Amino acid sequence: MIAVDPHKASNTAAVLDPVSKTLVESARFANTADGYAQLTAFAARWAQRRWAVEGCHGAGRSLAQRLVADGEMVLDVPAKLAARVRVYSRGHGRKTDKHDAVSVGLAALDGAGVLPVTSDGALVSLRLLCDRREELTAQRTQAVCRLHRLLAELTPGGMRRELSANKAQALLARIRPADDVGRVRMHIARDHLADIRALDARIKYIGTQIAALVTASGTGLTGLFGIGPVIAGRLLAEVGDVARFATKDAFASYNGTAPIDVSSGDQIRHRLSRAGNRRTSHALHMMAVTQIRYPGTPGRRYYERKRCEGKTPKEALRCLKRRLSDLVYYQLLADRRGTIGACGSPTTPPPTRSTSTSPAARSHQAAARPRPAPRPAPKGSSRWTGKTAASPASRSSTPAPGSTTTSSKRPKSTAKTAAS
């Protein structure tokens, strides 16, 4: 096991024996083309080897991608996992590049929370475009704030908070400054207006690129109410392969929508989790807010039901985000089952009849058999599809069986149908 602690200027490698978990040799190499050649020559002394690189989505991305391109097997070790190994190891938690590399290797040998690194693909391009769009959006917000400040100085009362480029241009056309200071303000305001228009065009262009990649992925996320191409692109880019989450609860813990239990005695209480992927949590938040905004959506009905149960608006919103996390998880699973990895084309292969008569084969055939359509739900119960009841796309975005109702109790008729 060759563990690497990557930095901007150097890479420190530590060779570990996978059986005894002891250090064999260590060396430090410059993070340059010559340094990479020296690192590969150093590793070539061991024919059977694996690599463990810390932070393959951060500082170690360039090194990990070069190794994968050269046909090496690379494991991605999260920085927090390596830090825990270093803190609880012997040696009083000394922190050097050599000790960090050893901690990375020990964490990789343990295997918990470590995933293999694959070459950059469409999801990486999607993540780069989403990050660039967020950067441009932040720059546009700054330009609008600066323009709003100048307009407040040029006109009594300024303008409303909802400032667009067309409204600002119409207002600047009516302003006639009487002094030199006013004319300088007008000149700077027109510069800010030109920046806003240029940023709007770039944001729109990147949005079309994101929409094209999302359409090419064949995902069904855009069929869920409250998810457009931009939010779908962010979810796909951050989640990656949904198979790394064993359950919907693990996915909710990853995106930060799973509440933290802080109960004591007979008092049952949960609080908001500040952990998890904040970008995925923000995408689910926008989805929840959109559903609450429109009456008649399942999210709005679920939110109102939680409010009637005595929950505060923030608590009801958190409950809705947790439910939408399950909906997104089941949709990602459905996308993964219906996509061939080689060409990325959605497909549903026809079932093949097995000739085996073993009990395991019969149970597999029974599980693969299509289930009968559920009977209509009685009045008072609602189906959780993420779409409005009148939308034809709601039936295609229904998650896996067992998670379609908003209540934990299913109607007796549906339970008998599932049991039969």
XYZ file of C-alpha atoms in Angstrom:
420
model
C 0.000 0.000 0.000
C 1.544 3.269 -1.191
C -0.132 6.099 0.719
C 0.323 9.686 -0.408
C -0.219 12.951 1.464
C -0.639 15.459 -1.393
C 0.123 19.165 -1.230
C 0.336 21.978 -3.726
C 4.140 21.838 -3.929
C 4.991 18.286 -2.852
C 3.716 14.717 -2.449
C 4.883 12.568 0.471
C 4.608 8.806 -0.094
C 4.704 6.104 2.568
C 4.927 2.400 1.684
C 3.067 0.124 4.133
C 3.028 -3.641 4.503
C -0.688 -4.555 4.239
C -0.257 -7.586 6.582
C 1.716 -6.129 9.471
C 0.599 -2.516 8.759
C 4.135 -1.277 9.367
C 6.066 1.392 7.502
C 8.490 0.017 4.918
C 9.849 3.197 3.344
C 8.880 6.818 2.780
C 9.997 9.562 0.413
C 9.068 13.098 -0.601
C 8.640 14.222 -4.214
C 8.009 17.586 -5.828
C 4.582 18.125 -7.349
C 5.972 18.625 -10.857
C 6.342 16.550 -13.995
C 9.818 15.409 -12.936
C 8.584 14.707 -9.425
C 5.754 12.546 -10.762
C 8.236 10.556 -12.860
C 10.381 10.006 -9.761
C 7.310 8.940 -7.771
C 6.280 6.342 -10.363
C 9.856 5.028 -10.557
C 9.891 4.772 -6.767
C 6.607 2.812 -6.775
C 7.734 0.493 -9.592
C 9.922 -1.378 -7.104
C 6.769 -3.126 -5.855
C 4.987 -5.062 -8.589
C 1.801 -5.706 -6.592
C 0.729 -2.350 -5.240
C -2.239 -0.168 -4.493
C -2.357 3.568 -3.968
C -4.170 5.532 -1.273
C -4.411 9.279 -1.875
C -5.945 11.722 0.573
C -8.638 14.044 -0.775
C -9.020 12.831 -4.353
C -11.751 15.447 -4.864
C -9.536 18.245 -3.569
C -5.772 18.644 -3.335
C -5.118 15.091 -4.472
C -7.315 15.187 -7.578
C -4.522 15.847 -10.105
C -2.258 13.112 -8.715
C -5.066 10.571 -8.418
C -6.280 11.199 -11.964
C -2.750 10.802 -13.369
C -2.347 7.497 -11.543
C -5.729 6.223 -12.746
C -4.851 7.222 -16.323
C -1.651 5.161 -15.997
C -3.684 2.090 -15.003
C -3.017 2.200 -11.261
C -5.570 1.234 -8.608
C -6.194 4.279 -6.415
C -8.308 4.556 -3.262
C -9.801 7.857 -2.118
C -9.256 8.463 1.607
C -11.276 11.347 3.105
C -9.235 13.843 5.069
C -11.421 13.484 8.180
C -10.963 9.719 8.196
C -7.177 10.037 7.993
C -7.244 12.667 10.761
C -9.155 10.316 13.078
C -6.607 7.560 12.464
C -3.736 9.943 13.258
C -5.337 11.247 16.469
C -6.060 7.786 17.874
C -2.714 6.272 16.875
C 0.337 5.948 19.089
C 2.888 8.725 19.093
C 0.826 11.473 20.760
C -0.783 12.528 17.463
C 2.326 14.019 15.913
C 1.498 15.708 12.621
C 4.037 15.688 9.819
C 3.690 14.854 6.152
C 5.197 11.430 6.824
C 2.789 10.699 9.696
C -0.120 11.980 7.597
C 0.799 9.600 4.766
C 0.981 6.677 7.210
C -2.451 7.617 8.579
C -3.823 7.690 5.029
C -2.467 4.204 4.386
C -3.863 2.790 7.649
C -7.288 4.266 6.883
C -7.192 2.703 3.401
C -6.197 -0.708 4.801
C -9.142 -0.569 7.208
C -11.458 -0.135 4.191
C -14.360 1.623 5.946
C -15.504 4.691 4.014
C -12.857 4.291 1.295
C -13.883 4.152 -2.360
C -11.860 3.518 -5.547
C -11.107 6.456 -7.790
C -12.392 6.473 -11.364
C -11.405 8.681 -14.267
C -13.161 11.990 -14.722
C -16.319 11.721 -16.790
C -19.505 13.600 -17.547
C -20.334 14.092 -13.857
C -17.076 15.964 -13.322
C -17.892 18.236 -16.260
C -21.330 18.767 -14.747
C -19.812 19.683 -11.385
C -17.410 22.150 -12.996
C -20.234 23.846 -14.884
C -22.411 24.036 -11.763
C -19.544 25.532 -9.758
C -18.850 28.060 -12.499
C -22.513 29.058 -12.614
C -22.510 29.635 -8.853
C -19.411 31.816 -9.173
C -21.004 33.906 -11.926
C -24.231 34.199 -9.928
C -22.278 35.491 -6.927
C -20.520 38.048 -9.145
C -23.876 39.158 -10.552
C -25.266 39.606 -7.053
C -22.306 41.826 -6.145
C -22.736 43.898 -9.310
C -26.468 44.348 -8.636
C -25.773 45.463 -5.053
C -23.227 48.031 -6.239
C -25.633 49.329 -8.886
C -28.432 49.498 -6.337
C -26.235 51.614 -4.048
C -25.443 54.072 -6.868
C -29.101 54.318 -7.871
C -30.029 55.099 -4.264
C -27.599 58.045 -4.428
C -28.795 59.212 -7.845
C -32.541 59.075 -7.195
C -34.513 59.866 -4.028
C -35.587 56.588 -2.455
C -33.518 54.499 -4.877
C -35.195 51.441 -6.404
C -36.938 48.305 -5.262
C -34.912 45.288 -4.171
C -35.984 43.272 -7.233
C -33.603 45.029 -9.607
C -33.168 43.793 -13.174
C -31.020 45.081 -15.993
C -34.005 46.431 -17.961
C -35.434 48.292 -14.956
C -32.053 49.807 -14.165
C -31.554 50.902 -17.772
C -34.985 52.545 -17.883
C -34.243 54.428 -14.663
C -30.803 55.571 -15.816
C -32.336 56.899 -19.029
C -34.547 59.276 -16.975
C -31.807 60.589 -14.711
C -30.174 63.914 -15.616
C -27.273 64.618 -13.214
C -26.711 68.280 -12.436
C -23.117 68.154 -11.136
C -19.828 66.385 -11.848
C -20.276 63.906 -8.995
C -23.631 62.818 -10.411
C -22.134 62.329 -13.849
C -19.346 60.135 -12.407
C -21.984 58.084 -10.592
C -23.891 57.705 -13.863
C -20.758 56.514 -15.657
C -19.975 53.908 -12.980
C -23.628 52.804 -12.884
C -23.585 52.185 -16.640
C -20.397 50.098 -16.174
C -22.148 47.989 -13.540
C -25.147 47.617 -15.842
C -22.894 46.376 -18.653
C -21.313 43.871 -16.253
C -24.756 42.596 -15.234
C -25.819 42.090 -18.849
C -22.574 40.258 -19.657
C -22.964 38.037 -16.596
C -26.587 37.301 -17.501
C -25.507 36.106 -20.946
C -22.751 33.890 -19.517
C -25.052 32.417 -16.866
C -27.659 31.656 -19.510
C -25.080 29.982 -21.755
C -23.744 27.780 -18.944
C -27.330 26.943 -18.026
C -27.905 25.580 -21.510
C -24.741 23.468 -21.217
C -25.918 22.065 -17.874
C -29.352 21.311 -19.325
C -27.766 19.462 -22.265
C -25.664 17.276 -19.946
C -28.646 16.552 -17.701
C -30.747 15.546 -20.725
C -27.946 13.322 -22.027
C -27.728 11.549 -18.657
C -31.318 10.319 -19.054
C -32.204 11.117 -15.452
C -35.785 11.466 -14.282
C -35.016 14.089 -11.639
C -36.378 16.875 -13.817
C -39.759 15.139 -13.725
C -40.055 15.814 -9.992
C -41.876 18.966 -8.981
C -39.443 21.686 -7.961
C -36.358 20.331 -9.765
C -35.123 21.994 -12.927
C -32.017 21.279 -14.995
C -29.726 23.344 -12.749
C -30.807 21.660 -9.500
C -30.791 18.244 -11.194
C -27.256 18.899 -12.425
C -26.114 19.832 -8.942
C -27.675 16.699 -7.434
C -26.111 14.441 -10.058
C -22.710 16.082 -9.703
C -22.625 15.881 -5.909
C -24.172 12.438 -5.431
C -22.265 10.616 -8.176
C -22.985 6.896 -7.932
C -26.009 6.482 -5.678
C -25.068 2.836 -5.080
C -22.554 3.985 -2.451
C -25.533 4.730 -0.176
C -26.936 1.483 1.186
C -30.246 2.978 2.343
C -32.269 6.144 2.057
C -31.276 6.935 5.639
C -27.594 6.890 4.673
C -28.379 9.259 1.800
C -30.275 11.579 4.165
C -27.320 11.567 6.558
C -25.031 12.449 3.632
C -27.090 15.449 2.521
C -27.762 16.720 6.055
C -31.559 16.282 6.095
C -31.514 13.505 8.721
C -32.328 15.118 12.094
C -30.124 14.506 15.124
C -31.802 12.809 18.085
C -31.294 14.846 21.279
C -33.956 13.146 23.387
C -33.652 12.758 27.136
C -35.952 10.670 29.288
C -39.553 11.067 28.243
C -38.793 14.182 26.217
C -38.397 13.306 22.531
C -36.687 16.014 20.540
C -34.633 16.331 17.339
C -32.502 19.192 16.140
C -31.174 20.313 12.797
C -28.043 18.632 11.489
C -25.308 21.019 10.404
C -23.286 18.204 8.867
C -23.547 16.693 5.410
C -23.116 18.013 1.899
C -24.426 21.577 2.021
C -24.818 21.894 -1.749
C -27.103 18.861 -1.895
C -28.971 20.173 1.128
C -29.448 23.530 -0.625
C -30.830 21.787 -3.725
C -33.371 19.914 -1.568
C -34.207 23.172 0.205
C -35.009 24.880 -3.094
C -37.151 21.896 -4.096
C -39.058 22.064 -0.795
C -39.596 25.831 -0.980
C -40.895 25.517 -4.536
C -43.421 22.857 -3.551
C -44.602 24.902 -0.560
C -45.065 27.946 -2.767
C -47.648 26.268 -5.028
C -50.955 25.104 -3.529
C -52.122 21.613 -4.360
C -48.679 20.004 -4.486
C -47.966 16.964 -2.276
C -45.202 18.935 -0.579
C -47.606 21.740 0.316
C -50.143 19.282 1.741
C -47.439 17.497 3.738
C -46.160 20.836 5.056
C -49.641 21.938 6.118
C -50.265 18.611 7.825
C -47.080 19.004 9.866
C -48.110 22.548 10.786
C -51.470 21.232 12.005
C -49.592 18.747 14.189
C -48.068 21.669 16.083
C -44.692 21.966 14.372
C -43.135 25.347 13.685
C -42.620 26.468 10.067
C -38.914 25.604 10.220
C -39.604 22.168 11.726
C -42.242 21.436 9.082
C -39.800 22.500 6.362
C -37.148 20.154 7.756
C -39.628 17.275 7.764
C -40.488 18.031 4.138
C -36.802 18.122 3.133
C -36.324 14.725 4.765
C -39.226 13.297 2.771
C -37.962 14.847 -0.471
C -34.540 13.313 0.202
C -36.166 9.872 0.084
C -37.954 10.799 -3.139
C -34.721 11.900 -4.812
C -32.932 8.771 -3.567
C -35.529 6.436 -5.096
C -35.447 8.385 -8.365
C -31.657 8.078 -8.550
C -31.952 4.349 -7.903
C -34.519 4.065 -10.698
C -32.199 5.974 -13.039
C -29.318 3.660 -12.182
C -31.351 0.498 -12.775
C -32.574 1.760 -16.142
C -29.264 2.939 -17.612
C -26.504 0.969 -19.317
C -23.166 2.277 -18.124
C -21.360 1.791 -21.428
C -23.500 4.055 -23.600
C -25.688 5.832 -21.054
C -28.927 5.079 -22.868
C -32.037 4.468 -20.770
C -33.334 0.974 -21.297
C -35.494 -1.632 -19.632
C -34.216 -5.125 -20.463
C -36.870 -7.801 -20.914
C -37.058 -10.380 -18.111
C -35.613 -13.818 -18.816
C -37.356 -16.943 -17.608
C -35.092 -19.167 -15.532
C -35.132 -22.937 -15.917
C -33.797 -23.588 -12.414
C -36.121 -25.200 -9.872
C -34.127 -24.381 -6.738
C -35.889 -22.509 -3.904
C -33.527 -19.558 -4.336
C -34.364 -19.317 -8.030
C -38.122 -19.509 -7.306
C -37.845 -16.735 -4.729
C -35.856 -14.636 -7.209
C -38.519 -15.177 -9.858
C -41.224 -14.139 -7.415
C -39.317 -10.966 -6.547
C -38.774 -10.148 -10.233
C -42.460 -10.669 -11.060
C -44.253 -7.332 -11.633
C -46.509 -6.369 -8.759
C -50.168 -5.659 -9.373
C -51.210 -2.049 -9.553
C -52.345 -0.732 -6.132
C -55.988 0.058 -5.640
C -57.067 3.679 -5.388
C -56.263 5.134 -1.992
C -59.229 6.031 0.227
C -60.153 9.586 0.976
C -57.824 11.300 3.382
C -54.643 9.607 2.167
C -52.285 11.104 -0.415
C -49.796 9.584 -2.786
C -46.256 10.933 -2.585
C -45.052 11.492 -6.110
C -43.490 14.946 -6.033
C -45.936 16.166 -8.706
C -49.415 17.576 -8.605
C -52.283 15.150 -8.941
C -53.313 16.563 -12.283
C -49.874 16.245 -13.825
C -49.365 13.181 -16.046
C -45.666 13.083 -15.111
C -46.485 12.371 -11.482
C -47.235 8.740 -12.174
C -43.822 8.188 -13.735
C -41.921 9.832 -10.845
C -43.386 7.677 -8.086
C -40.600 6.152 -5.941
C -40.182 2.531 -5.009
C -43.072 0.643 -3.422
C -43.372 1.076 0.289
C -42.495 4.784 0.205
C -45.343 6.173 -1.857
C -47.688 7.144 0.946
C -47.172 10.125 3.171
C -48.411 8.181 6.174
C -46.647 5.245 7.801
C -49.929 3.297 7.859
C -51.065 1.832 4.563
C -54.696 1.098 3.727
C -55.767 -2.468 4.365
C -56.712 -3.014 0.742
C -53.228 -2.052 -0.433
C -51.569 -4.245 2.194
C -53.655 -7.270 1.107
C -52.761 -6.645 -2.518
C -49.028 -6.478 -1.706
C -49.253 -9.640 0.410
C -51.005 -11.569 -2.342
